[in-house]
PDB file of N, CA, C and O in Angstrom:
ATOM      1  N   MET A   4       0.713  -0.897   0.015  1.00 52.00           N
ATOM      2  CA  MET A   4      -0.054   0.484   0.463  1.00 52.00           C
ATOM      3  C   MET A   4       0.724   0.995  -0.215  1.00 52.00           C
ATOM      4  O   MET A   4       2.056   1.408   0.786  1.00 52.00           O
ATOM      5  N   SER A   5       0.359   2.207  -0.995  1.00 67.00           N
ATOM      6  CA  SER A   5       1.225   3.607  -1.359  1.00 67.00           C
ATOM      7  C   SER A   5       1.042   4.530   0.134  1.00 67.00           C
ATOM      8  O   SER A   5       0.118   4.272   0.454  1.00 67.00           O
ATOM      9  N   GLU A   6       1.901   5.326   0.356  1.00 79.00           N
ATOM     10  CA  GLU A   6       1.620   6.515   1.387  1.00 79.00           C
ATOM     11  C   GLU A   6       0.631   7.412   0.917  1.00 79.00           C
ATOM     12  O   GLU A   6       0.508   7.614  -0.861  1.00 79.00           O
ATOM     13  N   GLN A   7      -0.035   8.145   1.898  1.00 85.00           N
ATOM     14  CA  GLN A   7      -1.096   8.987   1.651  1.00 85.00           C
ATOM     15  C   GLN A   7      -0.504  10.752   1.450  1.00 85.00           C
ATOM     16  O   GLN A   7       0.327  10.500   1.768  1.00 85.00           O
ATOM     17  N   ARG A   8      -0.933  11.003   0.380  1.00 84.00           N
ATOM     18  CA  ARG A   8      -0.271  12.324   0.053  1.00 84.00           C
ATOM     19  C   ARG A   8      -1.315  13.400   0.126  1.00 84.00           C
ATOM     20  O   ARG A   8      -2.578  12.714   0.538  1.00 84.00           O
ATOM     21  N   THR A   9      -0.734  14.473   0.943  1.00 90.00           N
ATOM     22  CA  THR A   9      -1.899  15.505   1.354  1.00 90.00           C
ATOM     23  C   THR A   9      -1.605  16.691   0.025  1.00 90.00           C
ATOM     24  O   THR A   9      -0.641  16.851   0.546  1.00 90.00           O
ATOM     25  N   LEU A  10      -2.711  16.977  -0.487  1.00 93.00           N
ATOM     26  CA  LEU A  10      -2.260  18.339  -1.274  1.00 93.00           C
ATOM     27  C   LEU A  10      -3.385  19.189  -0.924  1.00 93.00           C
ATOM     28  O   LEU A  10      -4.336  19.020  -0.308  1.00 93.00           O
ATOM     29  N   THR A  11      -2.996  20.358  -1.551  1.00 94.00           N
ATOM     30  CA  THR A  11      -4.121  22.001  -1.784  1.00 94.00           C
ATOM     31  C   THR A  11      -4.853  22.066  -2.479  1.00 94.00           C
ATOM     32  O   THR A  11      -4.722  22.356  -3.837  1.00 94.00           O
ATOM     33  N   ALA A  12      -6.256  22.311  -2.508  1.00 96.00           N
ATOM     34  CA  ALA A  12      -7.163  22.586  -3.242  1.00 96.00           C
ATOM     35  C   ALA A  12      -7.948  24.436  -3.197  1.00 96.00           C
ATOM     36  O   ALA A  12      -8.391  24.381  -2.021  1.00 96.00           O
ATOM     37  N   ALA A  13      -8.078  24.793  -4.335  1.00 95.00           N
ATOM     38  CA  ALA A  13      -8.450  26.169  -4.357  1.00 95.00           C
ATOM     39  C   ALA A  13      -9.757  26.158  -4.954  1.00 95.00           C
ATOM     40  O   ALA A  13      -9.835  25.532  -5.963  1.00 95.00           O
ATOM     41  N   VAL A  14     -10.726  26.477  -4.182  1.00 97.00           N
ATOM     42  CA  VAL A  14     -12.030  26.086  -5.062  1.00 97.00           C
ATOM     43  C   VAL A  14     -12.772  27.862  -5.154  1.00 97.00           C
ATOM     44  O   VAL A  14     -12.762  28.541  -4.327  1.00 97.00           O
ATOM     45  N   HIS A  15     -13.355  27.898  -6.444  1.00 97.00           N
ATOM     46  CA  HIS A  15     -14.253  29.394  -6.550  1.00 97.00           C
ATOM     47  C   HIS A  15     -15.437  28.804  -7.766  1.00 97.00           C
ATOM     48  O   HIS A  15     -15.472  27.830  -8.115  1.00 97.00           O
ATOM     49  N   GLN A  16     -16.664  29.800  -7.481  1.00 97.00           N
ATOM     50  CA  GLN A  16     -17.445  29.429  -8.306  1.00 97.00           C
ATOM     51  C   GLN A  16     -17.574  30.486  -9.717  1.00 97.00           C
ATOM     52  O   GLN A  16     -16.917  31.444  -9.741  1.00 97.00           O
ATOM     53  N   GLU A  17     -17.974  29.880 -10.936  1.00 96.00           N
ATOM     54  CA  GLU A  17     -18.130  30.045 -11.740  1.00 96.00           C
ATOM     55  C   GLU A  17     -19.491  29.415 -12.351  1.00 96.00           C
ATOM     56  O   GLU A  17     -19.795  28.961 -12.765  1.00 96.00           O
ATOM     57  N   GLU A  18     -20.520  31.000 -12.348  1.00 96.00           N
ATOM     58  CA  GLU A  18     -21.882  30.449 -12.424  1.00 96.00           C
ATOM     59  C   GLU A  18     -22.542  29.655 -11.689  1.00 96.00           C
ATOM     60  O   GLU A  18     -22.256  29.814 -10.548  1.00 96.00           O
ATOM     61  N   ASP A  19     -23.104  28.350 -12.394  1.00 96.00           N
ATOM     62  CA  ASP A  19     -23.890  27.234 -11.371  1.00 96.00           C
ATOM     63  C   ASP A  19     -22.268  26.470 -10.962  1.00 96.00           C
ATOM     64  O   ASP A  19     -23.255  25.200 -10.771  1.00 96.00           O
ATOM     65  N   TRP A  20     -21.566  26.873 -11.217  1.00 98.00           N
ATOM     66  CA  TRP A  20     -20.107  25.210 -11.473  1.00 98.00           C
ATOM     67  C   TRP A  20     -19.227  25.660 -10.137  1.00 98.00           C
ATOM     68  O   TRP A  20     -18.973  27.100 -10.167  1.00 98.00           O
ATOM     69  N   PHE A  21     -19.002  25.318  -9.509  1.00 98.00           N
ATOM     70  CA  PHE A  21     -17.542  25.122  -8.582  1.00 98.00           C
ATOM     71  C   PHE A  21     -16.527  24.270  -9.010  1.00 98.00           C
ATOM     72  O   PHE A  21     -16.423  23.574  -9.994  1.00 98.00           O
ATOM     73  N   ILE A  22     -15.344  25.283  -9.315  1.00 98.00           N
ATOM     74  CA  ILE A  22     -14.096  24.916  -9.754  1.00 98.00           C
ATOM     75  C   ILE A  22     -13.140  24.685  -8.803  1.00 98.00           C
ATOM     76  O   ILE A  22     -12.637  25.282  -8.299  1.00 98.00           O
ATOM     77  N   ALA A  23     -12.503  23.265  -8.397  1.00 98.00           N
ATOM     78  CA  ALA A  23     -11.912  23.043  -7.889  1.00 98.00           C
ATOM     79  C   ALA A  23     -10.474  23.079  -8.567  1.00 98.00           C
ATOM     80  O   ALA A  23      -9.954  22.284  -9.670  1.00 98.00           O
ATOM     81  N   GLN A  24      -9.225  23.608  -7.945  1.00 97.00           N
ATOM     82  CA  GLN A  24      -7.901  23.236  -8.516  1.00 97.00           C
ATOM     83  C   GLN A  24      -7.076  22.799  -7.828  1.00 97.00           C
ATOM     84  O   GLN A  24      -6.375  23.509  -6.720  1.00 97.00           O
ATOM     85  N   CYS A  25      -5.805  21.860  -7.749  1.00 96.00           N
ATOM     86  CA  CYS A  25      -5.281  21.925  -7.314  1.00 96.00           C
ATOM     87  C   CYS A  25      -3.759  22.238  -7.458  1.00 96.00           C
ATOM     88  O   CYS A  25      -2.970  22.776  -8.433  1.00 96.00           O
ATOM     89  N   LEU A  26      -2.928  23.145  -5.864  1.00 94.00           N
ATOM     90  CA  LEU A  26      -1.988  23.978  -5.838  1.00 94.00           C
ATOM     91  C   LEU A  26      -0.751  23.191  -6.241  1.00 94.00           C
ATOM     92  O   LEU A  26      -0.008  24.059  -6.488  1.00 94.00           O
ATOM     93  N   GLU A  27      -0.528  22.156  -6.338  1.00 93.00           N
ATOM     94  CA  GLU A  27       0.855  21.011  -5.827  1.00 93.00           C
ATOM     95  C   GLU A  27       0.842  20.715  -7.340  1.00 93.00           C
ATOM     96  O   GLU A  27       2.029  20.376  -8.091  1.00 93.00           O
ATOM     97  N   VAL A  28      -0.070  20.462  -8.023  1.00 93.00           N
ATOM     98  CA  VAL A  28      -0.190  20.183  -9.585  1.00 93.00           C
ATOM     99  C   VAL A  28      -1.127  20.741 -10.610  1.00 93.00           C
ATOM    100  O   VAL A  28      -2.384  21.091  -9.865  1.00 93.00           O
ATOM    101  N   ASP A  29      -0.949  20.931 -11.625  1.00 91.00           N
ATOM    102  CA  ASP A  29      -1.701  21.958 -12.708  1.00 91.00           C
ATOM    103  C   ASP A  29      -2.613  21.091 -12.765  1.00 91.00           C
ATOM    104  O   ASP A  29      -2.774  20.375 -14.226  1.00 91.00           O
ATOM    105  N   ILE A  30      -4.001  20.522 -12.622  1.00 96.00           N
ATOM    106  CA  ILE A  30      -5.194  20.138 -12.314  1.00 96.00           C
ATOM    107  C   ILE A  30      -6.172  21.224 -11.347  1.00 96.00           C
ATOM    108  O   ILE A  30      -6.229  21.403 -11.016  1.00 96.00           O
ATOM    109  N   ALA A  31      -7.226  20.694 -12.604  1.00 98.00           N
ATOM    110  CA  ALA A  31      -8.639  21.339 -12.135  1.00 98.00           C
ATOM    111  C   ALA A  31      -9.715  20.503 -12.505  1.00 98.00           C
ATOM    112  O   ALA A  31      -9.523  19.606 -13.188  1.00 98.00           O
ATOM    113  N   SER A  32     -10.923  20.653 -11.622  1.00 98.00           N
ATOM    114  CA  SER A  32     -12.219  19.908 -11.886  1.00 98.00           C
ATOM    115  C   SER A  32     -13.371  20.777 -11.784  1.00 98.00           C
ATOM    116  O   SER A  32     -13.161  21.489 -10.882  1.00 98.00           O
ATOM    117  N   GLN A  33     -14.515  20.010 -11.548  1.00 98.00           N
ATOM    118  CA  GLN A  33     -15.382  20.639 -11.586  1.00 98.00           C
ATOM    119  C   GLN A  33     -16.484  20.228 -10.907  1.00 98.00           C
ATOM    120  O   GLN A  33     -16.647  19.089 -11.133  1.00 98.00           O
ATOM    121  N   GLY A  34     -17.533  20.778 -10.788  1.00 98.00           N
ATOM    122  CA  GLY A  34     -18.983  20.255  -9.801  1.00 98.00           C
ATOM    123  C   GLY A  34     -19.796  21.190  -9.627  1.00 98.00           C
ATOM    124  O   GLY A  34     -19.674  22.188  -9.532  1.00 98.00           O
ATOM    125  N   GLN A  35     -20.967  20.447  -9.428  1.00 98.00           N
ATOM    126  CA  GLN A  35     -22.183  21.310  -9.178  1.00 98.00           C
ATOM    127  C   GLN A  35     -22.364  21.951  -7.534  1.00 98.00           C
ATOM    128  O   GLN A  35     -23.141  22.485  -7.468  1.00 98.00           O
ATOM    129  N   SER A  36     -21.617  21.218  -6.516  1.00 98.00           N
ATOM    130  CA  SER A  36     -21.416  21.557  -5.399  1.00 98.00           C
ATOM    131  C   SER A  36     -19.794  21.451  -4.881  1.00 98.00           C
ATOM    132  O   SER A  36     -19.209  20.903  -5.969  1.00 98.00           O
ATOM    133  N   ILE A  37     -19.307  22.188  -4.218  1.00 98.00           N
ATOM    134  CA  ILE A  37     -17.762  21.911  -3.614  1.00 98.00           C
ATOM    135  C   ILE A  37     -17.680  20.687  -3.683  1.00 98.00           C
ATOM    136  O   ILE A  37     -16.268  20.134  -3.631  1.00 98.00           O
ATOM    137  N   GLN A  38     -18.320  19.827  -3.016  1.00 98.00           N
ATOM    138  CA  GLN A  38     -18.358  18.711  -2.578  1.00 98.00           C
ATOM    139  C   GLN A  38     -17.846  17.916  -3.544  1.00 98.00           C
ATOM    140  O   GLN A  38     -17.150  16.578  -3.536  1.00 98.00           O
ATOM    141  N   GLU A  39     -18.735  17.952  -4.660  1.00 98.00           N
ATOM    142  CA  GLU A  39     -18.271  17.061  -5.905  1.00 98.00           C
ATOM    143  C   GLU A  39     -17.411  17.780  -6.731  1.00 98.00           C
ATOM    144  O   GLU A  39     -16.454  17.072  -7.228  1.00 98.00           O
ATOM    145  N   ALA A  40     -17.204  19.135  -6.990  1.00 98.00           N
ATOM    146  CA  ALA A  40     -15.966  19.588  -7.328  1.00 98.00           C
ATOM    147  C   ALA A  40     -14.624  19.298  -6.902  1.00 98.00           C
ATOM    148  O   ALA A  40     -13.512  18.474  -7.369  1.00 98.00           O
ATOM    149  N   LEU A  41     -14.261  18.807  -4.987  1.00 98.00           N
ATOM    150  CA  LEU A  41     -13.420  18.089  -4.718  1.00 98.00           C
ATOM    151  C   LEU A  41     -13.544  17.164  -5.130  1.00 98.00           C
ATOM    152  O   LEU A  41     -12.358  16.105  -5.410  1.00 98.00           O
ATOM    153  N   ALA A  42     -14.543  16.058  -4.839  1.00 98.00           N
ATOM    154  CA  ALA A  42     -14.239  14.679  -5.498  1.00 98.00           C
ATOM    155  C   ALA A  42     -13.894  14.134  -6.779  1.00 98.00           C
ATOM    156  O   ALA A  42     -13.281  13.913  -7.152  1.00 98.00           O
ATOM    157  N   ASN A  43     -14.135  15.171  -7.776  1.00 98.00           N
ATOM    158  CA  ASN A  43     -14.013  14.988  -9.119  1.00 98.00           C
ATOM    159  C   ASN A  43     -12.390  15.282  -9.546  1.00 98.00           C
ATOM    160  O   ASN A  43     -11.720  14.503 -10.145  1.00 98.00           O
ATOM    161  N   LEU A  44     -12.207  16.154  -8.413  1.00 98.00           N
ATOM    162  CA  LEU A  44     -10.593  16.922  -8.129  1.00 98.00           C
ATOM    163  C   LEU A  44      -9.720  16.120  -7.968  1.00 98.00           C
ATOM    164  O   LEU A  44      -8.526  15.153  -8.599  1.00 98.00           O
ATOM    165  N   ARG A  45     -10.352  14.668  -6.799  1.00 97.00           N
ATOM    166  CA  ARG A  45      -9.329  13.886  -6.160  1.00 97.00           C
ATOM    167  C   ARG A  45      -9.204  12.942  -7.025  1.00 97.00           C
ATOM    168  O   ARG A  45      -8.317  12.196  -7.435  1.00 97.00           O
ATOM    169  N   ASP A  46     -10.210  12.667  -7.970  1.00 97.00           N
ATOM    170  CA  ASP A  46     -10.215  11.299  -9.285  1.00 97.00           C
ATOM    171  C   ASP A  46      -9.868  11.779 -10.010  1.00 97.00           C
ATOM    172  O   ASP A  46      -8.380  10.835 -10.548  1.00 97.00           O
ATOM    173  N   ALA A  47      -9.663  13.008 -10.455  1.00 97.00           N
ATOM    174  CA  ALA A  47      -8.409  13.051 -11.545  1.00 97.00           C
ATOM    175  C   ALA A  47      -7.359  13.326 -11.435  1.00 97.00           C
ATOM    176  O   ALA A  47      -6.700  12.938 -11.778  1.00 97.00           O
ATOM    177  N   VAL A  48      -6.870  13.539  -9.984  1.00 95.00           N
ATOM    178  CA  VAL A  48      -5.563  13.728  -9.709  1.00 95.00           C
ATOM    179  C   VAL A  48      -4.895  12.222  -9.687  1.00 95.00           C
ATOM    180  O   VAL A  48      -3.856  11.902  -9.849  1.00 95.00           O
ATOM    181  N   GLU A  49      -5.748  11.420  -9.086  1.00 94.00           N
ATOM    182  CA  GLU A  49      -5.537  10.176  -8.569  1.00 94.00           C
ATOM    183  C   GLU A  49      -5.226   9.631 -10.003  1.00 94.00           C
ATOM    184  O   GLU A  49      -4.385   8.550 -10.337  1.00 94.00           O
ATOM    185  N   LEU A  50      -6.148   9.703 -11.291  1.00 95.00           N
ATOM    186  CA  LEU A  50      -5.903   9.012 -12.822  1.00 95.00           C
ATOM    187  C   LEU A  50      -4.490   9.852 -13.051  1.00 95.00           C
ATOM    188  O   LEU A  50      -3.477   9.226 -13.833  1.00 95.00           O
ATOM    189  N   TYR A  51      -4.087  10.955 -12.983  1.00 94.00           N
ATOM    190  CA  TYR A  51      -2.717  11.896 -13.093  1.00 94.00           C
ATOM    191  C   TYR A  51      -1.548  11.021 -12.189  1.00 94.00           C
ATOM    192  O   TYR A  51      -0.241  10.365 -13.311  1.00 94.00           O
ATOM    193  N   PHE A  52      -1.754  10.295 -11.241  1.00 92.00           N
ATOM    194  CA  PHE A  52      -0.334   9.830 -11.087  1.00 92.00           C
ATOM    195  C   PHE A  52      -0.427   8.523 -11.412  1.00 92.00           C
ATOM    196  O   PHE A  52       0.501   8.285 -11.408  1.00 92.00           O
ATOM    197  N   GLU A  53      -1.622   8.198 -11.541  1.00 92.00           N
ATOM    198  CA  GLU A  53      -1.352   6.517 -11.903  1.00 92.00           C
ATOM    199  C   GLU A  53      -0.551   6.616 -13.478  1.00 92.00           C
ATOM    200  O   GLU A  53      -0.012   5.806 -13.896  1.00 92.00           O
ATOM    201  N   GLU A  54      -0.653   7.887 -14.354  1.00 93.00           N
ATOM    202  CA  GLU A  54      -0.411   8.220 -15.854  1.00 93.00           C
ATOM    203  C   GLU A  54       0.914   8.449 -15.629  1.00 93.00           C
ATOM    204  O   GLU A  54       2.194   8.237 -16.341  1.00 93.00           O
ATOM    205  N   VAL A  55       1.167   9.195 -14.767  1.00 91.00           N
ATOM    206  CA  VAL A  55       2.064   9.948 -14.454  1.00 91.00           C
ATOM    207  C   VAL A  55       2.938   9.462 -13.103  1.00 91.00           C
ATOM    208  O   VAL A  55       3.181  10.629 -12.572  1.00 91.00           O
ATOM    209  N   PRO A  56       3.286   8.534 -12.998  1.00 81.00           N
ATOM    210  CA  PRO A  56       3.758   7.950 -11.248  1.00 81.00           C
ATOM    211  C   PRO A  56       5.180   8.946 -10.597  1.00 81.00           C
ATOM    212  O   PRO A  56       4.991   9.375  -9.415  1.00 81.00           O
ATOM    213  N   GLU A  57       6.018   9.651 -11.713  1.00 86.00           N
ATOM    214  CA  GLU A  57       6.927  10.419 -11.375  1.00 86.00           C
ATOM    215  C   GLU A  57       6.373  11.633 -11.653  1.00 86.00           C
ATOM    216  O   GLU A  57       7.760  12.459 -11.919  1.00 86.00           O
ATOM    217  N   ALA A  58       5.460  12.298 -11.778  1.00 87.00           N
ATOM    218  CA  ALA A  58       4.690  13.622 -11.877  1.00 87.00           C
ATOM    219  C   ALA A  58       5.963  14.477 -10.566  1.00 87.00           C
ATOM    220  O   ALA A  58       5.809  14.225  -9.471  1.00 87.00           O
ATOM    221  N   GLU A  59       6.044  15.561 -11.433  1.00 85.00           N
ATOM    222  CA  GLU A  59       6.645  16.804 -10.750  1.00 85.00           C
ATOM    223  C   GLU A  59       5.346  17.688  -9.591  1.00 85.00           C
ATOM    224  O   GLU A  59       4.406  17.526  -9.640  1.00 85.00           O
ATOM    225  N   VAL A  60       5.692  16.855  -8.344  1.00 88.00           N
ATOM    226  CA  VAL A  60       4.815  17.882  -7.515  1.00 88.00           C
ATOM    227  C   VAL A  60       5.391  19.142  -6.817  1.00 88.00           C
ATOM    228  O   VAL A  60       6.330  18.806  -6.347  1.00 88.00           O
ATOM    229  N   THR A  61       5.050  20.368  -7.128  1.00 87.00           N
ATOM    230  CA  THR A  61       5.398  21.519  -6.347  1.00 87.00           C
ATOM    231  C   THR A  61       5.322  21.936  -5.070  1.00 87.00           C
ATOM    232  O   THR A  61       4.099  21.059  -4.711  1.00 87.00           O
ATOM    233  N   THR A  62       5.914  22.972  -4.086  1.00 87.00           N
ATOM    234  CA  THR A  62       5.702  22.928  -2.722  1.00 87.00           C
ATOM    235  C   THR A  62       4.947  23.411  -2.436  1.00 87.00           C
ATOM    236  O   THR A  62       3.845  24.258  -3.613  1.00 87.00           O
ATOM    237  N   THR A  63       3.725  23.098  -1.499  1.00 84.00           N
ATOM    238  CA  THR A  63       2.398  23.449  -1.137  1.00 84.00           C
ATOM    239  C   THR A  63       2.727  25.240  -1.030  1.00 84.00           C
ATOM    240  O   THR A  63       3.329  25.385  -0.208  1.00 84.00           O
ATOM    241  N   PRO A  64       2.337  25.968  -2.471  1.00 83.00           N
ATOM    242  CA  PRO A  64       2.581  27.649  -1.694  1.00 83.00           C
ATOM    243  C   PRO A  64       1.693  28.142  -0.506  1.00 83.00           C
ATOM    244  O   PRO A  64       0.656  27.587  -0.313  1.00 83.00           O
ATOM    245  N   LEU A  65       2.267  29.034  -0.256  1.00 86.00           N
ATOM    246  CA  LEU A  65       1.518  29.873   1.098  1.00 86.00           C
ATOM    247  C   LEU A  65       0.072  30.839   0.704  1.00 86.00           C
ATOM    248  O   LEU A  65       0.158  31.689  -0.812  1.00 86.00           O
ATOM    249  N   VAL A  66      -1.069  30.168   0.908  1.00 85.00           N
ATOM    250  CA  VAL A  66      -2.258  30.962   0.466  1.00 85.00           C
ATOM    251  C   VAL A  66      -2.461  31.812   1.675  1.00 85.00           C
ATOM    252  O   VAL A  66      -2.517  31.457   2.609  1.00 85.00           O
ATOM    253  N   THR A  67      -2.697  32.818   1.489  1.00 88.00           N
ATOM    254  CA  THR A  67      -3.250  34.276   2.538  1.00 88.00           C
ATOM    255  C   THR A  67      -3.882  34.936   1.557  1.00 88.00           C
ATOM    256  O   THR A  67      -4.675  34.938   0.348  1.00 88.00           O
ATOM    257  N   SER A  68      -4.271  36.020   2.570  1.00 90.00           N
ATOM    258  CA  SER A  68      -5.498  37.186   1.782  1.00 90.00           C
ATOM    259  C   SER A  68      -4.549  39.013   1.868  1.00 90.00           C
ATOM    260  O   SER A  68      -4.078  38.292   2.926  1.00 90.00           O
ATOM    261  N   PHE A  69      -5.202  39.646   1.322  1.00 88.00           N
ATOM    262  CA  PHE A  69      -4.403  40.615   1.486  1.00 88.00           C
ATOM    263  C   PHE A  69      -5.836  41.781   0.784  1.00 88.00           C
ATOM    264  O   PHE A  69      -7.254  41.423   0.246  1.00 88.00           O
ATOM    265  N   GLN A  70      -5.621  43.220   1.732  1.00 92.00           N
ATOM    266  CA  GLN A  70      -6.754  44.029   0.969  1.00 92.00           C
ATOM    267  C   GLN A  70      -6.620  45.037   0.284  1.00 92.00           C
ATOM    268  O   GLN A  70      -5.074  45.162   0.357  1.00 92.00           O
ATOM    269  N   ILE A  71      -7.151  45.695  -0.515  1.00 91.00           N
ATOM    270  CA  ILE A  71      -7.026  46.917  -1.258  1.00 91.00           C
ATOM    271  C   ILE A  71      -7.964  47.821  -1.233  1.00 91.00           C
ATOM    272  O   ILE A  71      -8.926  47.398  -0.696  1.00 91.00           O
ATOM    273  N   PRO A  72      -7.950  48.899  -1.255  1.00 91.00           N
ATOM    274  CA  PRO A  72      -9.211  49.988  -0.703  1.00 91.00           C
ATOM    275  C   PRO A  72     -10.204  49.536  -2.016  1.00 91.00           C
ATOM    276  O   PRO A  72      -9.658  49.252  -2.728  1.00 91.00           O
ATOM    277  N   GLY A  73     -11.149  50.145  -1.738  1.00 86.00           N
ATOM    278  CA  GLY A  73     -12.450  49.846  -2.063  1.00 86.00           C
ATOM    279  C   GLY A  73     -12.531  51.173  -3.214  1.00 86.00           C
ATOM    280  O   GLY A  73     -11.777  52.005  -3.135  1.00 86.00           O
ATOM    281  N   THR A  74     -13.435  50.445  -5.082  1.00 75.00           N
ATOM    282  CA  THR A  74     -13.234  52.053  -5.309  1.00 75.00           C
ATOM    283  C   THR A  74     -14.999  52.518  -5.705  1.00 75.00           C
ATOM    284  O   THR A  74     -15.436  51.314  -5.279  1.00 75.00           O
ATOM    285  N   ALA A  75     -14.991  53.332  -6.321  1.00 61.00           N
ATOM    286  CA  ALA A  75     -16.577  54.021  -6.365  1.00 61.00           C
ATOM    287  C   ALA A  75     -16.571  53.024  -7.744  1.00 61.00           C
ATOM    288  O   ALA A  75     -16.213  53.097  -8.593  1.00 61.00           O
ATOM    289  N   ALA A  76     -18.039  52.768  -7.777  1.00 59.00           N
ATOM    290  CA  ALA A  76     -18.538  52.242  -8.910  1.00 59.00           C
ATOM    291  C   ALA A  76     -19.241  53.032  -9.579  1.00 59.00           C
ATOM    292  O   ALA A  76     -19.919  53.864  -9.021  1.00 59.00           O
TER     293      ALA A  76
END
């Protein structure tokens, strides 16, 4: 049995779809809920690692937030 990996996903919404993107591997997927998008991403990343077992996995980036001044609309 192989060792489990912990990867990071960023999720955002585009109209009726949620888009989940793996931050360590350039793979994204979508679903009609956050849970579905993450499950689809998990499946896509697993398939990717089956096809490319020596795939390059980048270091998990620092994810943070910042503020900018509001602008008048």
